Each structure stands twice: as structure tokens, then as C-alpha cells.
Short mmCIF file of C-alpha atoms in Angstrom, two decimals:
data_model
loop_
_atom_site.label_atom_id
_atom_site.label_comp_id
_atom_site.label_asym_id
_atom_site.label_seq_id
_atom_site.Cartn_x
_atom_site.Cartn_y
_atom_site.Cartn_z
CA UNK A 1 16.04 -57.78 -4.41
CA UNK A 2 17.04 -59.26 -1.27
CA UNK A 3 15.29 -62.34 0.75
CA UNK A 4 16.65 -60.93 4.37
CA UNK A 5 13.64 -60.77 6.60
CA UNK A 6 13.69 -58.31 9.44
CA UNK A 7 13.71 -59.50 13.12
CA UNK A 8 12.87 -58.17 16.01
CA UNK A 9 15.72 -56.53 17.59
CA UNK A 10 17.23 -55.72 14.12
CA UNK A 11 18.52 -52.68 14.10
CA UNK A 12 17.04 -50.13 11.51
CA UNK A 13 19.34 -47.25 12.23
CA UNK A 14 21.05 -45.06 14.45
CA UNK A 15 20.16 -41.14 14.77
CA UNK A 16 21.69 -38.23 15.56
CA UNK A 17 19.48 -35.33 17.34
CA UNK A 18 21.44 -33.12 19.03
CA UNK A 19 23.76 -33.87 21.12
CA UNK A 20 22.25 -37.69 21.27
CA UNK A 21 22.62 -40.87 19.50
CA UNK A 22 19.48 -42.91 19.18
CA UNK A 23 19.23 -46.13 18.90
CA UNK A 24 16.29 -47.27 16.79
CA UNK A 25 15.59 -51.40 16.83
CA UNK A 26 12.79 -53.26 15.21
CA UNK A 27 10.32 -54.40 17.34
CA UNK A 28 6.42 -54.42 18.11
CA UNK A 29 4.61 -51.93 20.38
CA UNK A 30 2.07 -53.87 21.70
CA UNK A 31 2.00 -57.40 22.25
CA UNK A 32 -0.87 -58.34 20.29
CA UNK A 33 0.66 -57.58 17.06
CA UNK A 34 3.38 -60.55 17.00
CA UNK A 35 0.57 -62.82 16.46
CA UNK A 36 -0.93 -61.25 12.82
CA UNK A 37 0.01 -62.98 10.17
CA UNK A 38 1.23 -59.71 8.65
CA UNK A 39 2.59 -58.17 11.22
CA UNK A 40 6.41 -57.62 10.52
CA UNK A 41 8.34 -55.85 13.33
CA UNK A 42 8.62 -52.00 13.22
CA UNK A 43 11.40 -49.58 14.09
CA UNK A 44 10.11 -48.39 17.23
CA UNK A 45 11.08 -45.59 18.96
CA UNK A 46 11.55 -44.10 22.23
CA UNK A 47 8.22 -43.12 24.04
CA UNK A 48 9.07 -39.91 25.36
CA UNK A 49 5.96 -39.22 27.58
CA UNK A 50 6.78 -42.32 29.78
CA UNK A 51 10.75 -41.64 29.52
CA UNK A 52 11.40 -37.94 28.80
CA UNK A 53 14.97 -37.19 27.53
CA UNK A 54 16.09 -33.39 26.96
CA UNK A 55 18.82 -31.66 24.78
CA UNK A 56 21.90 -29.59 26.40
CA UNK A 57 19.15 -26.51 26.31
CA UNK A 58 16.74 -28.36 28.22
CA UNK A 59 14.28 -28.91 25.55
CA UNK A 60 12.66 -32.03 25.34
CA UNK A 61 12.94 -34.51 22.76
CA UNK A 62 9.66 -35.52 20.82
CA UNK A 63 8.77 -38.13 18.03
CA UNK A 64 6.64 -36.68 14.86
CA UNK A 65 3.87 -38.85 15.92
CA UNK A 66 3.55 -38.31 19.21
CA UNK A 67 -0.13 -36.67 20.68
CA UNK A 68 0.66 -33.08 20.83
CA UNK A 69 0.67 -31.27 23.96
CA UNK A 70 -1.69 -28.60 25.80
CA UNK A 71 0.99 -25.74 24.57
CA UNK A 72 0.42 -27.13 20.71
CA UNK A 73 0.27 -24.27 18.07
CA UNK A 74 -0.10 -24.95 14.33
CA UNK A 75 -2.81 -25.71 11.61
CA UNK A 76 -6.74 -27.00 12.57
CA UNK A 77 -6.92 -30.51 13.04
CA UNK A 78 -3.59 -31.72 13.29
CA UNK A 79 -2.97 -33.60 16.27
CA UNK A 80 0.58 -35.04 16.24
CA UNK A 81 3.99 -33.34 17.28
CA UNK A 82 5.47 -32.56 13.47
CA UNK A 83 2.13 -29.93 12.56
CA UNK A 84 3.17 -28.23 15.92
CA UNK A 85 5.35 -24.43 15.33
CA UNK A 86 7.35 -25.64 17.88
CA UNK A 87 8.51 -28.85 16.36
CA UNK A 88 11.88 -28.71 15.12
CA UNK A 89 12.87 -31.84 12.84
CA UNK A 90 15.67 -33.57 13.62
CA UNK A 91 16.88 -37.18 12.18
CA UNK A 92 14.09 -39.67 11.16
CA UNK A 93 11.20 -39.18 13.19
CA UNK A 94 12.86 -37.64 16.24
CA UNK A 95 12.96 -34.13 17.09
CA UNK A 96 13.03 -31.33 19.67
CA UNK A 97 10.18 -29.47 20.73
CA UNK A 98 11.33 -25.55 20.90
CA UNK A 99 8.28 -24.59 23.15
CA UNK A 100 9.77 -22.20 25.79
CA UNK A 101 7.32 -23.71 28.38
CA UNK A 102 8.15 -27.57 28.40
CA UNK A 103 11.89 -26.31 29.00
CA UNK A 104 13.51 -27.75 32.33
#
């Protein structure tokens, strides 16, 4: 069992989706939670509503647990990205949303 504690800025991995390499670093997402006395640091990844990124295709990329969108179609009361039909998984958490309507 190893003693290494994580830091921010770690890196917890790099992943593959698509055509794209993301980077994935520890971190916190909001400012308040450096100051818990639990509160590790997180891999945190890219927020693709403020900072869209698309595929070769077009398509756009999209976390599992990101808020689905108004063209969401899947099962009764799911409301992130990976319940979505249009969801395709990628690496990690990160995929590509197939939905022909949020293509550029």
C-alpha cells in the first residue's frame, strides 16, 4: 500500500477519444472545497458547455456527468449525458454525443 498523497495538478491520466488526447489533472472544481478537511483533489475534467471541443465529424465531445441536453433521449429520470441514446462512451468519462442535431 503506498503513502503517495495526490496533489493538485497530479496527473491522473491521459485519454484517448477520438482523434484527441485529454489531459486529465487532479484538481478541485470549486474553490470552497480546498478548505474541507476531507477534501482530496479530484481528476477534473474538461467542462464542455463553457469550452466545447468537437471530433473530425463535428460531433461534440461530452463528459458522462454532464446535464443532458434539450435533444436528450433515453430512460425516465436520468438526467446526465451517459443514460442519453446518443451517448457514445469513449475513454474514462469522456465521450461523444452522436445526436445529429448538436453537429457543427
Amino acid at each position: 500500500m503506498s503513502n503517495t498523497r495526490i496533489r493538485e495538478g497530479d496527473l491522473y491520466g491521459v485519454f484517448k477519444v477520438g482523434e484527441i488526447n485529454f489531459e486529465i489533472r487532479y484538481g478541485y472544481y470549486e474553490e470552497s472545497d480546498r478548505f474541507g478537511k476531507y477534501n482530496d483533489p479530484i481528476p477534473i475534467y474538461p467542462n464542455f458547455l463553457e469550452r466545447p471541443q468537437y471530433d473530425n465529424e463535428g460531433y461534440p465531445f461530452v463528459t458522462e456527468m454532464q446535464d443532458i441536453c434539450e435533444h436528450f433521449e433515453g430512460k425516465l429520470l436520468v438526467d446526465i449525458c451517459c443514460g442519453c441514446s446518443h451517448f457514445e462512451k469513449g475513454r474514462d468519462l469522456i465521450g461523444i454525443c452522436r445526436c445529429k442535431k448538436r453537429k457543427i
